[in-house]
C-alpha positions as protocol buffer text, in pm:
chain_id: "A"
residue {
  index: 1
  type: ALA
  ca { x: 2197 y: 2129 z: 858 }
}
residue {
  index: 2
  type: ASP
  ca { x: 2500 y: 1909 z: 893 }
}
residue {
  index: 3
  type: ASP
  ca { x: 2838 y: 2025 z: 760 }
}
residue {
  index: 4
  type: LEU
  ca { x: 2932 y: 2383 z: 695 }
}
residue {
  index: 5
  type: SER
  ca { x: 3254 y: 2566 z: 622 }
}
residue {
  index: 6
  type: ILE
  ca { x: 3335 y: 2935 z: 628 }
}
residue {
  index: 7
  type: LEU
  ca { x: 3629 y: 3084 z: 444 }
}
residue {
  index: 8
  type: ALA
  ca { x: 3755 y: 3426 z: 553 }
}
residue {
  index: 9
  type: GLU
  ca { x: 4055 y: 3583 z: 389 }
}
residue {
  index: 10
  type: GLY
  ca { x: 4260 y: 3895 z: 430 }
}
residue {
  index: 11
  type: ASN
  ca { x: 4609 y: 4036 z: 470 }
}
residue {
  index: 12
  type: ASP
  ca { x: 4566 y: 4116 z: 838 }
}
residue {
  index: 13
  type: LEU
  ca { x: 4483 y: 3866 z: 1114 }
}
residue {
  index: 14
  type: ASP
  ca { x: 4252 y: 4116 z: 1286 }
}
residue {
  index: 15
  type: VAL
  ca { x: 4048 y: 4153 z: 967 }
}
residue {
  index: 16
  type: ILE
  ca { x: 4029 y: 3775 z: 922 }
}
residue {
  index: 17
  type: ALA
  ca { x: 3915 y: 3728 z: 1284 }
}
residue {
  index: 18
  type: GLN
  ca { x: 3649 y: 4000 z: 1248 }
}
residue {
  index: 19
  type: ARG
  ca { x: 3517 y: 3855 z: 922 }
}
residue {
  index: 20
  type: THR
  ca { x: 3505 y: 3506 z: 1069 }
}
residue {
  index: 21
  type: GLN
  ca { x: 3322 y: 3622 z: 1383 }
}
residue {
  index: 22
  type: LYS
  ca { x: 3075 y: 3822 z: 1174 }
}
residue {
  index: 23
  type: SER
  ca { x: 3003 y: 3516 z: 954 }
}
residue {
  index: 24
  type: ILE
  ca { x: 2952 y: 3294 z: 1257 }
}
residue {
  index: 25
  type: SER
  ca { x: 2717 y: 3549 z: 1415 }
}
residue {
  index: 26
  type: THR
  ca { x: 2513 y: 3569 z: 1093 }
}
residue {
  index: 27
  type: ILE
  ca { x: 2484 y: 3190 z: 1080 }
}
residue {
  index: 28
  type: GLU
  ca { x: 2388 y: 3173 z: 1450 }
}
residue {
  index: 29
  type: LYS
  ca { x: 2110 y: 3428 z: 1392 }
}
residue {
  index: 30
  type: TRP
  ca { x: 1978 y: 3230 z: 1095 }
}
residue {
  index: 31
  type: CYS
  ca { x: 1995 y: 2904 z: 1292 }
}
residue {
  index: 32
  type: ALA
  ca { x: 1798 y: 3063 z: 1576 }
}
residue {
  index: 33
  type: THR
  ca { x: 1513 y: 3146 z: 1336 }
}
residue {
  index: 34
  type: LYS
  ca { x: 1501 y: 2778 z: 1227 }
}
residue {
  index: 35
  type: GLY
  ca { x: 1526 y: 2627 z: 1575 }
}
residue {
  index: 36
  type: LEU
  ca { x: 1883 y: 2507 z: 1514 }
}
residue {
  index: 37
  type: ASN
  ca { x: 2213 y: 2578 z: 1684 }
}
residue {
  index: 38
  type: ILE
  ca { x: 2583 y: 2535 z: 1610 }
}
residue {
  index: 39
  type: SER
  ca { x: 2780 y: 2286 z: 1817 }
}
residue {
  index: 40
  type: ALA
  ca { x: 3076 y: 2476 z: 1962 }
}
residue {
  index: 41
  type: LEU
  ca { x: 3248 y: 2146 z: 2047 }
}
residue {
  index: 42
  type: LYS
  ca { x: 3246 y: 2030 z: 1685 }
}
residue {
  index: 43
  type: THR
  ca { x: 3348 y: 2367 z: 1543 }
}
residue {
  index: 44
  type: LYS
  ca { x: 3718 y: 2407 z: 1459 }
}
residue {
  index: 45
  type: ILE
  ca { x: 3930 y: 2676 z: 1299 }
}
residue {
  index: 46
  type: VAL
  ca { x: 4218 y: 2603 z: 1061 }
}
residue {
  index: 47
  type: MET
  ca { x: 4444 y: 2886 z: 951 }
}
residue {
  index: 48
  type: PHE
  ca { x: 4576 y: 2829 z: 600 }
}
residue {
  index: 49
  type: THR
  ca { x: 4905 y: 3015 z: 587 }
}
residue {
  index: 50
  type: THR
  ca { x: 5266 y: 2974 z: 485 }
}
residue {
  index: 51
  type: LYS
  ca { x: 5382 y: 3182 z: 781 }
}
residue {
  index: 52
  type: ARG
  ca { x: 5565 y: 2983 z: 1044 }
}
residue {
  index: 53
  type: LYS
  ca { x: 5493 y: 3205 z: 1342 }
}
residue {
  index: 54
  type: TRP
  ca { x: 5169 y: 3391 z: 1399 }
}
residue {
  index: 55
  type: VAL
  ca { x: 4923 y: 3440 z: 1681 }
}
residue {
  index: 56
  type: MET
  ca { x: 4548 y: 3475 z: 1650 }
}
residue {
  index: 57
  type: PRO
  ca { x: 4479 y: 3826 z: 1780 }
}
residue {
  index: 58
  type: VAL
  ca { x: 4143 y: 3745 z: 1944 }
}
residue {
  index: 59
  type: ASP
  ca { x: 3936 y: 3439 z: 2022 }
}
residue {
  index: 60
  type: ILE
  ca { x: 3647 y: 3353 z: 1794 }
}
residue {
  index: 61
  type: PHE
  ca { x: 3328 y: 3240 z: 1966 }
}
residue {
  index: 62
  type: VAL
  ca { x: 3027 y: 3023 z: 1892 }
}
residue {
  index: 63
  type: SER
  ca { x: 2746 y: 3065 z: 2145 }
}
residue {
  index: 64
  type: GLY
  ca { x: 2990 y: 3227 z: 2388 }
}
residue {
  index: 65
  type: THR
  ca { x: 3237 y: 2937 z: 2369 }
}
residue {
  index: 66
  type: PRO
  ca { x: 3585 y: 3001 z: 2224 }
}
residue {
  index: 67
  type: ILE
  ca { x: 3664 y: 2790 z: 1917 }
}
residue {
  index: 68
  type: GLU
  ca { x: 3971 y: 2570 z: 1909 }
}
residue {
  index: 69
  type: LEU
  ca { x: 4244 y: 2648 z: 1655 }
}
residue {
  index: 70
  type: VAL
  ca { x: 4376 y: 2323 z: 1503 }
}
residue {
  index: 71
  type: ASP
  ca { x: 4634 y: 2219 z: 1243 }
}
residue {
  index: 72
  type: SER
  ca { x: 4395 y: 1994 z: 1053 }
}
residue {
  index: 73
  type: VAL
  ca { x: 4029 y: 1905 z: 1031 }
}
residue {
  index: 74
  type: LYS
  ca { x: 3831 y: 1628 z: 866 }
}
residue {
  index: 75
  type: TYR
  ca { x: 3569 y: 1772 z: 633 }
}
residue {
  index: 76
  type: LEU
  ca { x: 3343 y: 1545 z: 427 }
}
residue {
  index: 77
  type: GLY
  ca { x: 3590 y: 1258 z: 468 }
}
residue {
  index: 78
  type: VAL
  ca { x: 3901 y: 1451 z: 364 }
}
residue {
  index: 79
  type: THR
  ca { x: 4160 y: 1560 z: 619 }
}
residue {
  index: 80
  type: VAL
  ca { x: 4253 y: 1918 z: 534 }
}
residue {
  index: 81
  type: ASP
  ca { x: 4565 y: 2058 z: 701 }
}
residue {
  index: 82
  type: SER
  ca { x: 4690 y: 2412 z: 746 }
}
residue {
  index: 83
  type: LYS
  ca { x: 4960 y: 2376 z: 478 }
}
residue {
  index: 84
  type: LEU
  ca { x: 4721 y: 2208 z: 229 }
}
residue {
  index: 85
  type: ASN
  ca { x: 4977 y: 1935 z: 160 }
}
residue {
  index: 86
  type: PHE
  ca { x: 4728 y: 1655 z: 249 }
}
residue {
  index: 87
  type: ASN
  ca { x: 5001 y: 1443 z: 411 }
}
residue {
  index: 88
  type: LYS
  ca { x: 4775 y: 1363 z: 705 }
}
residue {
  index: 89
  type: HIS
  ca { x: 4493 y: 1260 z: 469 }
}
residue {
  index: 90
  type: ILE
  ca { x: 4722 y: 1023 z: 278 }
}
residue {
  index: 91
  type: ASP
  ca { x: 4845 y: 880 z: 610 }
}
residue {
  index: 92
  type: ASN
  ca { x: 4484 y: 821 z: 721 }
}
residue {
  index: 93
  type: ILE
  ca { x: 4364 y: 653 z: 401 }
}
residue {
  index: 94
  type: THR
  ca { x: 4672 y: 432 z: 361 }
}
residue {
  index: 95
  type: LYS
  ca { x: 4645 y: 319 z: 723 }
}
residue {
  index: 96
  type: LYS
  ca { x: 4276 y: 237 z: 674 }
}
residue {
  index: 97
  type: ALA
  ca { x: 4343 y: 52 z: 346 }
}
residue {
  index: 98
  type: THR
  ca { x: 4633 y: -144 z: 497 }
}
residue {
  index: 99
  type: ILE
  ca { x: 4412 y: -259 z: 785 }
}
residue {
  index: 100
  type: MET
  ca { x: 4149 y: -376 z: 534 }
}
residue {
  index: 101
  type: LEU
  ca { x: 4407 y: -568 z: 331 }
}
residue {
  index: 102
  type: MET
  ca { x: 4560 y: -727 z: 641 }
}
residue {
  index: 103
  type: GLN
  ca { x: 4216 y: -849 z: 749 }
}
residue {
  index: 104
  type: CYS
  ca { x: 4176 y: -997 z: 401 }
}
residue {
  index: 105
  type: ARG
  ca { x: 4517 y: -1167 z: 429 }
}
residue {
  index: 106
  type: ARG
  ca { x: 4417 y: -1330 z: 757 }
}
residue {
  index: 107
  type: ALA
  ca { x: 4134 y: -1504 z: 571 }
}
residue {
  index: 108
  type: ILE
  ca { x: 4371 y: -1657 z: 314 }
}
residue {
  index: 109
  type: ARG
  ca { x: 4530 y: -1999 z: 372 }
}
residue {
  index: 110
  type: PRO
  ca { x: 4682 y: -2249 z: 127 }
}
residue {
  index: 111
  type: SER
  ca { x: 4398 y: -2500 z: 159 }
}
residue {
  index: 112
  type: TRP
  ca { x: 4102 y: -2275 z: 246 }
}
residue {
  index: 113
  type: GLY
  ca { x: 3989 y: -1916 z: 256 }
}
residue {
  index: 114
  type: LEU
  ca { x: 3960 y: -1644 z: -4 }
}
residue {
  index: 115
  type: ASN
  ca { x: 4075 y: -1716 z: -357 }
}
residue {
  index: 116
  type: PRO
  ca { x: 4268 y: -1465 z: -572 }
}
residue {
  index: 117
  type: LYS
  ca { x: 3954 y: -1360 z: -759 }
}
residue {
  index: 118
  type: VAL
  ca { x: 3778 y: -1260 z: -436 }
}
residue {
  index: 119
  type: CYS
  ca { x: 4091 y: -1082 z: -310 }
}
residue {
  index: 120
  type: LYS
  ca { x: 4109 y: -882 z: -632 }
}
residue {
  index: 121
  type: TRP
  ca { x: 3741 y: -793 z: -600 }
}
residue {
  index: 122
  type: ILE
  ca { x: 3792 y: -677 z: -239 }
}
residue {
  index: 123
  type: TYR
  ca { x: 4082 y: -457 z: -349 }
}
residue {
  index: 124
  type: THR
  ca { x: 3907 y: -304 z: -651 }
}
residue {
  index: 125
  type: ALA
  ca { x: 3560 y: -267 z: -498 }
}
residue {
  index: 126
  type: VAL
  ca { x: 3636 y: -191 z: -133 }
}
residue {
  index: 127
  type: VAL
  ca { x: 3996 y: -83 z: -72 }
}
residue {
  index: 128
  type: ARG
  ca { x: 4071 y: 123 z: -383 }
}
residue {
  index: 129
  type: PRO
  ca { x: 3761 y: 346 z: -340 }
}
residue {
  index: 130
  type: VAL
  ca { x: 3888 y: 428 z: 10 }
}
residue {
  index: 131
  type: LEU
  ca { x: 4221 y: 529 z: -143 }
}
residue {
  index: 132
  type: THR
  ca { x: 4074 y: 735 z: -426 }
}
residue {
  index: 133
  type: TYR
  ca { x: 3783 y: 908 z: -249 }
}
residue {
  index: 134
  type: ALA
  ca { x: 3788 y: 1281 z: -335 }
}
residue {
  index: 135
  type: CYS
  ca { x: 4125 y: 1237 z: -508 }
}
residue {
  index: 136
  type: THR
  ca { x: 4059 y: 1533 z: -738 }
}
residue {
  index: 137
  type: THR
  ca { x: 4090 y: 1746 z: -424 }
}
residue {
  index: 138
  type: TRP
  ca { x: 4424 y: 1607 z: -307 }
}
residue {
  index: 139
  type: ILE
  ca { x: 4582 y: 1483 z: -633 }
}
residue {
  index: 140
  type: ASN
  ca { x: 4862 y: 1743 z: -613 }
}
residue {
  index: 141
  type: ALA
  ca { x: 4979 y: 1578 z: -290 }
}
residue {
  index: 142
  type: LEU
  ca { x: 5118 y: 1299 z: -509 }
}
residue {
  index: 143
  type: ARG
  ca { x: 5389 y: 1531 z: -636 }
}
residue {
  index: 144
  type: THR
  ca { x: 5592 y: 1435 z: -331 }
}
residue {
  index: 145
  type: GLN
  ca { x: 5776 y: 1104 z: -325 }
}
residue {
  index: 146
  type: ARG
  ca { x: 5664 y: 1046 z: 33 }
}
residue {
  index: 147
  type: ASN
  ca { x: 5294 y: 1039 z: -59 }
}
residue {
  index: 148
  type: ARG
  ca { x: 5344 y: 840 z: -380 }
}
residue {
  index: 149
  type: SER
  ca { x: 5540 y: 573 z: -196 }
}
residue {
  index: 150
  type: ARG
  ca { x: 5270 y: 547 z: 74 }
}
residue {
  index: 151
  type: LEU
  ca { x: 5006 y: 466 z: -190 }
}
residue {
  index: 152
  type: GLU
  ca { x: 5241 y: 237 z: -384 }
}
residue {
  index: 153
  type: LYS
  ca { x: 5311 y: 40 z: -65 }
}
residue {
  index: 154
  type: VAL
  ca { x: 4937 y: -30 z: -23 }
}
residue {
  index: 155
  type: HIS
  ca { x: 4906 y: -126 z: -391 }
}
residue {
  index: 156
  type: ARG
  ca { x: 5198 y: -366 z: -357 }
}
residue {
  index: 157
  type: LEU
  ca { x: 5045 y: -522 z: -45 }
}
residue {
  index: 158
  type: ALA
  ca { x: 4726 y: -579 z: -245 }
}
residue {
  index: 159
  type: LEU
  ca { x: 4923 y: -736 z: -530 }
}
residue {
  index: 160
  type: ASN
  ca { x: 5099 y: -974 z: -290 }
}
residue {
  index: 161
  type: THR
  ca { x: 4765 y: -1062 z: -131 }
}
residue {
  index: 162
  type: ILE
  ca { x: 4600 y: -1130 z: -466 }
}
residue {
  index: 163
  type: THR
  ca { x: 4883 y: -1328 z: -624 }
}
residue {
  index: 164
  type: GLY
  ca { x: 5032 y: -1497 z: -317 }
}
residue {
  index: 165
  type: ALA
  ca { x: 5375 y: -1422 z: -465 }
}
residue {
  index: 166
  type: PHE
  ca { x: 5699 y: -1389 z: -274 }
}
residue {
  index: 167
  type: PRO
  ca { x: 5752 y: -1050 z: -109 }
}
residue {
  index: 168
  type: ASN
  ca { x: 6053 y: -970 z: -329 }
}
residue {
  index: 169
  type: SER
  ca { x: 5872 y: -1034 z: -660 }
}
residue {
  index: 170
  type: PRO
  ca { x: 5893 y: -741 z: -904 }
}
residue {
  index: 171
  type: THR
  ca { x: 5593 y: -511 z: -886 }
}
residue {
  index: 172
  type: ILE
  ca { x: 5558 y: -493 z: -1264 }
}
residue {
  index: 173
  type: SER
  ca { x: 5523 y: -872 z: -1277 }
}
residue {
  index: 174
  type: LEU
  ca { x: 5267 y: -870 z: -996 }
}
residue {
  index: 175
  type: ASN
  ca { x: 5064 y: -606 z: -1183 }
}
residue {
  index: 176
  type: LYS
  ca { x: 5059 y: -833 z: -1488 }
}
residue {
  index: 177
  type: LEU
  ca { x: 4969 y: -1144 z: -1286 }
}
residue {
  index: 178
  type: ALA
  ca { x: 4687 y: -966 z: -1105 }
}
residue {
  index: 179
  type: ASP
  ca { x: 4578 y: -788 z: -1422 }
}
residue {
  index: 180
  type: LEU
  ca { x: 4573 y: -456 z: -1233 }
}
residue {
  index: 181
  type: PRO
  ca { x: 4700 y: -135 z: -1387 }
}
residue {
  index: 182
  type: HIS
  ca { x: 4929 y: 67 z: -1167 }
}
């Protein structure tokens, strides 16, 4: 047993808390029969709601330990936040991809280092999968200009790394030079 999620819904916070506690208790009982237990330290609660102000009526417990209520949680590599806008996930993956590309850039020099072909391979085989992992889950986050521009910035950095072009070169030209669709 590794990763598990519970979804409890309802119109009343008391009902949601009761359903969640009942589900956790059921899972704890099952785990006890298999010689397993739930880590209270790794267990988090995220409330998905559009309400701005609300208070959890009671604490929810795992093995007698109250569970922390958080704004976002990382589940199977995707950061899920309470508003389901995936802004934090896009921030995380673009930061990770930028670090990868900057490490690649440090290995490029005019007379030695990685050639454009290798840089393109690194982007398409290593960096882009980081950017697109589980994208069918968070694709609607790209409706906002903020998230689109974050991903475009990483793509442009990759194009500059691959082509070695000037920073102010048009992106459409860099896409053609690198033979990468946008």
